[in-house]
mmCIF file of C-alpha atoms in Angstrom:
data_model
loop_
_atom_site.group_PDB
_atom_site.id
_atom_site.type_symbol
_atom_site.label_atom_id
_atom_site.label_comp_id
_atom_site.label_asym_id
_atom_site.label_seq_id
_atom_site.Cartn_x
_atom_site.Cartn_y
_atom_site.Cartn_z
ATOM 1 C CA UNK G 788 -86.310 36.928 96.379
ATOM 2 C CA UNK G 789 -86.940 34.965 93.195
ATOM 3 C CA UNK G 790 -83.957 32.850 92.149
ATOM 4 C CA UNK G 791 -83.843 31.996 88.465
ATOM 5 C CA UNK G 792 -81.292 29.658 86.878
ATOM 6 C CA UNK G 793 -80.034 30.376 83.368
ATOM 7 C CA UNK G 794 -77.408 28.767 81.152
ATOM 8 C CA UNK G 795 -75.038 31.375 79.728
ATOM 9 C CA UNK G 796 -72.714 30.965 76.778
ATOM 10 C CA UNK G 797 -69.168 32.002 77.793
ATOM 11 C CA UNK G 798 -68.549 33.005 74.172
ATOM 12 C CA UNK G 799 -71.142 35.776 74.422
ATOM 13 C CA UNK G 800 -69.330 39.083 74.997
ATOM 14 C CA UNK G 801 -71.507 39.987 78.008
ATOM 15 C CA UNK G 802 -71.199 36.705 79.922
ATOM 16 C CA UNK G 803 -67.780 36.854 81.570
ATOM 17 C CA UNK G 804 -67.900 40.588 82.421
ATOM 18 C CA UNK G 805 -71.288 39.941 84.057
ATOM 19 C CA UNK G 806 -69.903 37.061 86.130
ATOM 20 C CA UNK G 807 -66.630 38.721 87.125
ATOM 21 C CA UNK G 808 -67.951 40.521 90.269
ATOM 22 C CA UNK G 809 -69.409 37.247 91.587
ATOM 23 C CA UNK G 810 -66.151 35.442 90.836
ATOM 24 C CA UNK G 811 -64.101 38.113 92.589
ATOM 25 C CA UNK G 812 -66.264 38.161 95.720
ATOM 26 C CA UNK G 813 -66.434 34.364 95.970
ATOM 27 C CA UNK G 814 -62.689 33.872 95.467
ATOM 28 C CA UNK G 815 -61.955 36.510 98.101
ATOM 29 C CA UNK G 816 -64.100 34.537 100.560
ATOM 30 C CA UNK G 817 -62.969 31.052 99.540
ATOM 31 C CA UNK G 818 -59.246 31.608 98.896
ATOM 32 C CA UNK G 819 -58.039 34.301 101.318
ATOM 33 C CA UNK G 820 -54.424 34.288 100.068
ATOM 34 C CA UNK G 821 -55.384 34.409 96.396
ATOM 35 C CA UNK G 822 -54.586 37.605 94.509
ATOM 36 C CA UNK G 823 -57.741 39.486 93.449
ATOM 37 C CA UNK G 824 -58.967 37.582 90.372
ATOM 38 C CA UNK G 825 -58.948 39.537 87.139
ATOM 39 C CA UNK G 826 -60.843 39.381 83.866
ATOM 40 C CA UNK G 827 -57.982 37.456 82.242
ATOM 41 C CA UNK G 828 -57.935 34.934 85.079
ATOM 42 C CA UNK G 829 -61.681 34.342 84.744
ATOM 43 C CA UNK G 830 -61.277 33.941 80.978
ATOM 44 C CA UNK G 831 -58.640 31.269 81.574
ATOM 45 C CA UNK G 832 -61.102 29.372 83.770
ATOM 46 C CA UNK G 833 -64.275 29.934 81.777
ATOM 47 C CA UNK G 834 -63.664 31.060 78.182
ATOM 48 C CA UNK G 835 -64.630 28.695 75.325
ATOM 49 C CA UNK G 836 -62.217 25.890 74.431
ATOM 50 C CA UNK G 837 -62.098 23.853 71.234
ATOM 51 C CA UNK G 838 -61.596 20.632 73.209
ATOM 52 C CA UNK G 839 -64.769 20.827 75.275
ATOM 53 C CA UNK G 840 -68.275 22.209 75.553
ATOM 54 C CA UNK G 841 -68.546 24.910 78.198
ATOM 55 C CA UNK G 842 -71.615 26.485 79.757
ATOM 56 C CA UNK G 843 -71.890 28.853 82.705
ATOM 57 C CA UNK G 844 -74.930 27.752 84.710
ATOM 58 C CA UNK G 845 -75.876 30.875 86.634
ATOM 59 C CA UNK G 846 -78.270 31.815 89.441
ATOM 60 C CA UNK G 847 -79.916 35.233 89.198
ATOM 61 C CA UNK G 848 -81.740 37.255 91.820
ATOM 62 C CA UNK G 849 -83.746 39.425 89.458
ATOM 63 C CA UNK G 850 -81.241 40.740 86.929
ATOM 64 C CA UNK G 851 -78.272 40.255 89.241
ATOM 65 C CA UNK G 852 -76.071 37.125 88.996
ATOM 66 C CA UNK G 853 -75.402 35.765 92.487
ATOM 67 C CA UNK G 854 -73.738 32.413 91.793
ATOM 68 C CA UNK G 855 -72.501 30.264 88.940
ATOM 69 C CA UNK G 856 -70.487 27.277 87.849
ATOM 70 C CA UNK G 857 -68.795 26.920 84.476
ATOM 71 C CA UNK G 858 -69.277 23.297 83.471
ATOM 72 C CA UNK G 859 -67.064 21.357 81.069
ATOM 73 C CA UNK G 860 -67.877 18.366 78.863
ATOM 74 C CA UNK G 861 -64.927 16.986 76.903
ATOM 75 C CA UNK G 862 -65.422 16.197 73.229
ATOM 76 C CA UNK G 863 -63.039 13.226 73.023
ATOM 77 C CA UNK G 864 -62.647 11.683 76.487
ATOM 78 C CA UNK G 865 -64.632 11.231 79.720
ATOM 79 C CA UNK G 866 -67.877 11.454 77.791
ATOM 80 C CA UNK G 867 -69.867 10.372 80.855
ATOM 81 C CA UNK G 868 -68.421 13.192 82.963
ATOM 82 C CA UNK G 869 -69.318 16.862 83.363
ATOM 83 C CA UNK G 870 -67.050 18.834 85.678
ATOM 84 C CA UNK G 871 -66.637 22.398 86.816
ATOM 85 C CA UNK G 872 -66.464 24.856 89.668
ATOM 86 C CA UNK G 873 -68.857 26.637 92.024
ATOM 87 C CA UNK G 874 -68.826 30.326 92.953
ATOM 88 C CA UNK G 875 -71.646 31.872 94.986
ATOM 89 C CA UNK G 876 -71.799 35.195 96.814
ATOM 90 C CA UNK G 877 -71.412 34.310 100.527
ATOM 91 C CA UNK G 878 -74.684 35.950 101.541
ATOM 92 C CA UNK G 879 -76.619 33.822 99.012
ATOM 93 C CA UNK G 880 -75.150 30.389 99.689
ATOM 94 C CA UNK G 881 -77.869 29.145 102.028
ATOM 95 C CA UNK G 882 -80.510 29.886 99.386
ATOM 96 C CA UNK G 883 -78.727 29.255 96.099
ATOM 97 C CA UNK G 884 -76.474 26.209 96.581
ATOM 98 C CA UNK G 885 -79.188 23.543 96.302
ATOM 99 C CA UNK G 886 -81.059 24.987 93.291
ATOM 100 C CA UNK G 887 -77.781 25.643 91.504
ATOM 101 C CA UNK G 888 -76.559 22.105 92.195
ATOM 102 C CA UNK G 889 -79.879 20.748 90.901
ATOM 103 C CA UNK G 890 -79.361 22.789 87.731
ATOM 104 C CA UNK G 891 -75.843 21.339 87.367
ATOM 105 C CA UNK G 892 -77.336 17.842 87.567
ATOM 106 C CA UNK G 893 -79.972 18.682 84.963
ATOM 107 C CA UNK G 894 -77.297 20.112 82.670
ATOM 108 C CA UNK G 895 -75.227 16.937 83.074
ATOM 109 C CA UNK G 896 -78.178 14.712 82.227
ATOM 110 C CA UNK G 897 -78.980 16.905 79.240
ATOM 111 C CA UNK G 898 -75.436 16.380 77.938
ATOM 112 C CA UNK G 899 -75.797 12.603 78.314
ATOM 113 C CA UNK G 900 -73.509 12.517 81.345
ATOM 114 C CA UNK G 901 -73.846 10.226 84.325
ATOM 115 C CA UNK G 902 -71.173 11.797 86.558
ATOM 116 C CA UNK G 903 -70.941 15.366 87.855
ATOM 117 C CA UNK G 904 -67.823 16.623 89.628
ATOM 118 C CA UNK G 905 -67.612 20.071 91.208
ATOM 119 C CA UNK G 906 -64.640 21.547 92.986
ATOM 120 C CA UNK G 907 -64.731 24.027 95.859
ATOM 121 C CA UNK G 908 -62.327 25.404 98.434
ATOM 122 C CA UNK G 909 -61.788 23.990 101.910
ATOM 123 C CA UNK G 910 -62.812 27.436 103.180
ATOM 124 C CA UNK G 911 -66.259 27.037 101.605
ATOM 125 C CA UNK G 912 -66.774 23.355 102.467
ATOM 126 C CA UNK G 913 -69.018 24.253 105.402
ATOM 127 C CA UNK G 914 -71.315 26.062 102.948
ATOM 128 C CA UNK G 915 -71.311 23.531 100.110
ATOM 129 C CA UNK G 916 -70.442 20.044 101.341
ATOM 130 C CA UNK G 917 -73.740 19.345 103.179
ATOM 131 C CA UNK G 918 -75.705 20.109 100.006
ATOM 132 C CA UNK G 919 -73.516 17.778 97.947
ATOM 133 C CA UNK G 920 -73.805 14.951 100.476
ATOM 134 C CA UNK G 921 -77.570 15.421 100.806
ATOM 135 C CA UNK G 922 -77.780 15.270 97.021
ATOM 136 C CA UNK G 923 -75.986 11.929 96.874
ATOM 137 C CA UNK G 924 -72.452 13.211 96.365
ATOM 138 C CA UNK G 925 -69.174 12.152 97.950
ATOM 139 C CA UNK G 926 -65.620 13.465 98.074
ATOM 140 C CA UNK G 927 -63.513 11.837 95.340
ATOM 141 C CA UNK G 928 -60.294 13.849 95.529
ATOM 142 C CA UNK G 929 -58.587 16.532 97.560
ATOM 143 C CA UNK G 930 -56.181 19.087 96.176
ATOM 144 C CA UNK G 931 -53.943 21.504 98.003
ATOM 145 C CA UNK G 932 -53.608 25.083 96.846
ATOM 146 C CA UNK G 933 -50.217 26.567 97.658
ATOM 147 C CA UNK G 934 -48.843 30.059 97.188
ATOM 148 C CA UNK G 935 -45.288 31.273 96.701
ATOM 149 C CA UNK G 936 -44.380 34.851 97.633
ATOM 150 C CA UNK G 937 -41.871 35.838 94.955
ATOM 151 C CA UNK G 938 -40.826 38.921 96.918
ATOM 152 C CA UNK G 939 -39.423 36.744 99.709
ATOM 153 C CA UNK G 940 -37.561 33.962 97.902
ATOM 154 C CA UNK G 941 -33.867 33.351 98.542
ATOM 155 C CA UNK G 942 -32.351 34.171 95.139
ATOM 156 C CA UNK G 943 -28.998 32.568 95.945
ATOM 157 C CA UNK G 944 -30.644 29.338 97.056
ATOM 158 C CA UNK G 945 -32.839 29.289 93.953
ATOM 159 C CA UNK G 946 -29.784 29.828 91.750
ATOM 160 C CA UNK G 947 -28.044 26.913 93.470
ATOM 161 C CA UNK G 948 -31.041 24.641 92.891
ATOM 162 C CA UNK G 949 -31.267 25.757 89.259
ATOM 163 C CA UNK G 950 -27.587 25.041 88.593
ATOM 164 C CA UNK G 951 -26.585 21.754 86.911
ATOM 165 C CA UNK G 952 -25.908 18.919 89.332
ATOM 166 C CA UNK G 953 -24.058 15.646 88.908
ATOM 167 C CA UNK G 954 -27.378 13.908 88.187
ATOM 168 C CA UNK G 955 -28.764 16.369 85.638
ATOM 169 C CA UNK G 956 -25.853 18.250 84.066
ATOM 170 C CA UNK G 957 -26.186 16.197 80.859
ATOM 171 C CA UNK G 958 -29.596 17.698 80.026
ATOM 172 C CA UNK G 959 -29.934 20.791 77.855
ATOM 173 C CA UNK G 960 -32.313 23.309 79.430
ATOM 174 C CA UNK G 961 -34.494 25.395 77.115
ATOM 175 C CA UNK G 962 -37.071 28.032 78.030
ATOM 176 C CA UNK G 963 -39.612 29.580 75.695
ATOM 177 C CA UNK G 964 -42.860 31.501 75.548
ATOM 178 C CA UNK G 965 -45.689 29.986 73.540
ATOM 179 C CA UNK G 966 -46.388 29.302 70.768
ATOM 180 C CA UNK G 967 -44.037 26.362 71.190
ATOM 181 C CA UNK G 968 -41.460 26.099 68.388
ATOM 182 C CA UNK G 969 -42.528 23.524 65.813
ATOM 183 C CA UNK G 970 -39.502 21.303 66.438
ATOM 184 C CA UNK G 971 -40.468 21.034 70.122
ATOM 185 C CA UNK G 972 -44.207 20.443 69.738
ATOM 186 C CA UNK G 973 -44.083 16.674 69.256
ATOM 187 C CA UNK G 974 -41.513 16.121 72.042
ATOM 188 C CA UNK G 975 -43.608 18.299 74.383
ATOM 189 C CA UNK G 976 -46.790 16.375 73.602
ATOM 190 C CA UNK G 977 -44.949 13.126 74.300
ATOM 191 C CA UNK G 978 -43.529 14.529 77.548
ATOM 192 C CA UNK G 979 -47.044 15.414 78.718
ATOM 193 C CA UNK G 980 -47.806 11.696 78.842
ATOM 194 C CA UNK G 981 -46.039 11.824 82.228
ATOM 195 C CA UNK G 982 -49.201 13.508 83.550
ATOM 196 C CA UNK G 983 -51.001 10.152 83.318
ATOM 197 C CA UNK G 984 -49.165 9.191 86.509
ATOM 198 C CA UNK G 985 -50.516 12.177 88.441
ATOM 199 C CA UNK G 986 -52.815 11.027 91.268
ATOM 200 C CA UNK G 987 -56.523 11.869 90.996
ATOM 201 C CA UNK G 988 -57.833 10.301 94.195
ATOM 202 C CA UNK G 989 -60.943 8.214 93.546
ATOM 203 C CA UNK G 990 -61.817 10.195 90.426
ATOM 204 C CA UNK G 991 -61.656 8.244 87.171
ATOM 205 C CA UNK G 992 -60.439 10.896 84.731
ATOM 206 C CA UNK G 993 -58.790 9.937 81.454
ATOM 207 C CA UNK G 994 -56.400 12.231 79.600
ATOM 208 C CA UNK G 995 -56.872 12.448 75.832
ATOM 209 C CA UNK G 996 -54.447 10.629 73.520
ATOM 210 C CA UNK G 997 -51.355 12.601 72.463
ATOM 211 C CA UNK G 998 -52.183 15.014 69.645
ATOM 212 C CA UNK G 999 -49.859 17.707 68.296
ATOM 213 C CA UNK G 1000 -52.654 19.634 66.586
ATOM 214 C CA UNK G 1001 -54.689 19.664 69.800
ATOM 215 C CA UNK G 1002 -51.709 21.159 71.630
ATOM 216 C CA UNK G 1003 -51.237 23.776 68.910
ATOM 217 C CA UNK G 1004 -54.905 24.828 69.183
ATOM 218 C CA UNK G 1005 -54.740 24.972 72.974
ATOM 219 C CA UNK G 1006 -51.768 27.318 72.930
ATOM 220 C CA UNK G 1007 -53.479 29.528 70.335
ATOM 221 C CA UNK G 1008 -56.556 29.787 72.562
ATOM 222 C CA UNK G 1009 -54.408 30.911 75.478
ATOM 223 C CA UNK G 1010 -52.841 33.612 73.339
ATOM 224 C CA UNK G 1011 -56.297 34.719 72.188
ATOM 225 C CA UNK G 1012 -57.258 35.665 75.759
ATOM 226 C CA UNK G 1013 -53.982 37.600 76.156
ATOM 227 C CA UNK G 1014 -52.420 35.057 78.475
ATOM 228 C CA UNK G 1015 -48.691 34.408 78.349
ATOM 229 C CA UNK G 1016 -47.466 30.860 78.849
ATOM 230 C CA UNK G 1017 -43.850 30.091 79.710
ATOM 231 C CA UNK G 1018 -42.361 26.610 79.430
ATOM 232 C CA UNK G 1019 -39.007 25.272 80.567
ATOM 233 C CA UNK G 1020 -37.824 21.822 79.534
ATOM 234 C CA UNK G 1021 -34.882 19.492 80.012
ATOM 235 C CA UNK G 1022 -33.888 17.883 76.710
ATOM 236 C CA UNK G 1023 -31.842 14.747 76.182
ATOM 237 C CA UNK G 1024 -29.059 14.421 73.622
ATOM 238 C CA UNK G 1025 -31.498 12.913 71.107
ATOM 239 C CA UNK G 1026 -34.040 15.739 71.476
ATOM 240 C CA UNK G 1027 -36.559 14.076 73.789
ATOM 241 C CA UNK G 1028 -38.046 16.172 76.591
ATOM 242 C CA UNK G 1029 -37.223 14.443 79.868
ATOM 243 C CA UNK G 1030 -39.106 16.928 82.029
ATOM 244 C CA UNK G 1031 -40.988 20.205 81.721
ATOM 245 C CA UNK G 1032 -42.689 22.906 83.778
ATOM 246 C CA UNK G 1033 -45.342 25.439 82.686
ATOM 247 C CA UNK G 1034 -46.332 28.821 84.070
ATOM 248 C CA UNK G 1035 -49.263 31.045 83.079
ATOM 249 C CA UNK G 1036 -48.932 34.826 83.365
ATOM 250 C CA UNK G 1037 -51.866 37.223 83.205
ATOM 251 C CA UNK G 1038 -50.990 40.798 82.199
ATOM 252 C CA UNK G 1039 -53.545 42.279 84.594
ATOM 253 C CA UNK G 1040 -52.578 40.191 87.640
ATOM 254 C CA UNK G 1041 -49.565 40.116 89.987
ATOM 255 C CA UNK G 1042 -50.097 36.370 90.455
ATOM 256 C CA UNK G 1043 -48.909 33.683 88.035
ATOM 257 C CA UNK G 1044 -50.396 30.182 87.958
ATOM 258 C CA UNK G 1045 -48.569 26.898 87.529
ATOM 259 C CA UNK G 1046 -49.635 24.659 84.663
ATOM 260 C CA UNK G 1047 -48.437 21.091 84.199
ATOM 261 C CA UNK G 1048 -45.145 19.875 85.615
ATOM 262 C CA UNK G 1049 -43.972 16.448 84.548
ATOM 263 C CA UNK G 1050 -40.914 14.226 84.400
ATOM 264 C CA UNK G 1051 -41.078 10.998 82.415
ATOM 265 C CA UNK G 1052 -40.575 7.869 84.513
ATOM 266 C CA UNK G 1053 -37.246 7.033 82.856
ATOM 267 C CA UNK G 1054 -35.751 10.359 83.985
ATOM 268 C CA UNK G 1055 -37.045 10.627 87.542
ATOM 269 C CA UNK G 1056 -34.657 10.867 90.448
ATOM 270 C CA UNK G 1057 -32.379 13.328 88.643
ATOM 271 C CA UNK G 1058 -33.594 16.435 90.470
ATOM 272 C CA UNK G 1059 -35.265 17.852 87.363
ATOM 273 C CA UNK G 1060 -38.453 18.993 89.084
ATOM 274 C CA UNK G 1061 -36.678 21.312 91.514
ATOM 275 C CA UNK G 1062 -34.172 22.498 88.910
ATOM 276 C CA UNK G 1063 -36.809 23.397 86.317
ATOM 277 C CA UNK G 1064 -39.231 25.037 88.757
ATOM 278 C CA UNK G 1065 -36.600 27.249 90.384
ATOM 279 C CA UNK G 1066 -34.953 28.224 87.100
ATOM 280 C CA UNK G 1067 -38.282 29.284 85.576
ATOM 281 C CA UNK G 1068 -39.206 31.251 88.711
ATOM 282 C CA UNK G 1069 -35.966 33.218 88.435
ATOM 283 C CA UNK G 1070 -36.508 33.776 84.711
ATOM 284 C CA UNK G 1071 -40.028 35.105 85.292
ATOM 285 C CA UNK G 1072 -38.800 37.616 87.849
ATOM 286 C CA UNK G 1073 -36.719 39.101 85.032
ATOM 287 C CA UNK G 1074 -39.264 38.762 82.216
ATOM 288 C CA UNK G 1075 -42.400 39.702 84.200
ATOM 289 C CA UNK G 1076 -41.360 42.197 86.913
ATOM 290 C CA UNK G 1077 -44.996 42.873 87.864
ATOM 291 C CA UNK G 1078 -45.313 39.373 89.362
ATOM 292 C CA UNK G 1079 -45.474 39.093 93.144
ATOM 293 C CA UNK G 1080 -46.695 35.536 93.721
ATOM 294 C CA UNK G 1081 -47.367 32.137 92.165
ATOM 295 C CA UNK G 1082 -50.347 29.868 92.804
ATOM 296 C CA UNK G 1083 -50.378 26.113 92.274
ATOM 297 C CA UNK G 1084 -52.733 23.186 92.846
ATOM 298 C CA UNK G 1085 -51.555 19.660 93.611
ATOM 299 C CA UNK G 1086 -53.251 16.462 94.640
ATOM 300 C CA UNK G 1087 -52.834 15.914 98.360
ATOM 301 C CA UNK G 1088 -51.530 12.452 97.370
ATOM 302 C CA UNK G 1089 -48.715 13.878 95.222
ATOM 303 C CA UNK G 1090 -46.012 13.717 97.866
ATOM 304 C CA UNK G 1091 -42.987 14.264 95.582
ATOM 305 C CA UNK G 1092 -44.353 17.495 94.105
ATOM 306 C CA UNK G 1093 -45.567 18.788 97.463
ATOM 307 C CA UNK G 1094 -42.090 18.255 98.914
ATOM 308 C CA UNK G 1095 -40.502 20.217 96.053
ATOM 309 C CA UNK G 1096 -42.989 23.051 96.538
ATOM 310 C CA UNK G 1097 -42.454 23.176 100.291
ATOM 311 C CA UNK G 1098 -38.679 23.349 99.792
ATOM 312 C CA UNK G 1099 -39.194 26.300 97.438
ATOM 313 C CA UNK G 1100 -41.264 28.152 100.040
ATOM 314 C CA UNK G 1101 -44.823 27.455 98.901
ATOM 315 C CA UNK G 1102 -47.320 27.676 101.760
ATOM 316 C CA UNK G 1103 -51.023 26.857 102.064
#
């Protein structure tokens, strides 16, 4: 066996189709409750983005890819940081993890970075964590992946949660599919500032400054890979967005993925998180009947959001 490491451009038409079988096999091993990952789901995770440089650092056994990580380097923020994922065929992990991690480090140095962050599942920690620790790494954050079975939700309970309450009846609820209407773009960008409060463990990660044009480009890139994005928001009388919730739908997958969910500090305690999340779930069951489940990631330190998810029926 001769392992060779190559850097692949995700914009090249052959790159993502070549990596898809590795991605599918690794996700099946590392996330047992995850729906089989599709081409659209891989594109969401690895396709080029205007806001960052992306490269898929890949290990080959001959002509066969056996492991990879798609690494990100932001153009405007966190210039010292390169971050990404790690997917290796289970039977190759004992031979490929260290050389692939060394290649990630070399890529980071080549980009002028001084920090490398890689995420992997708790189910693969036994395979990967020793190599990271031996290489000088440490755990900086822990996230919980949760899954909601849409076929088993209590529709009446969801409808009750989604109904106006004494605390939140004064908000106007609006749902749309991207591209976001022009009159809502600036309020949505402002509302996303609530994400600055989201816990990140010991990881120093800075969000970019608010930028309407950046948001417009991001939504266009999602549409370009045939991904549908749904947003629900609670608006105040003066047109500000008090809270919002996003969901990504892939036409070739029965599993949707949660995007950002945020409520500005001034509007917290009004039950908006639960109301928005349950109302959008019910709406998606009507708009996207092929959906069977929803996947979400949350910091293990984000108690309020984890409690909302657990009430809704999300499980690890």
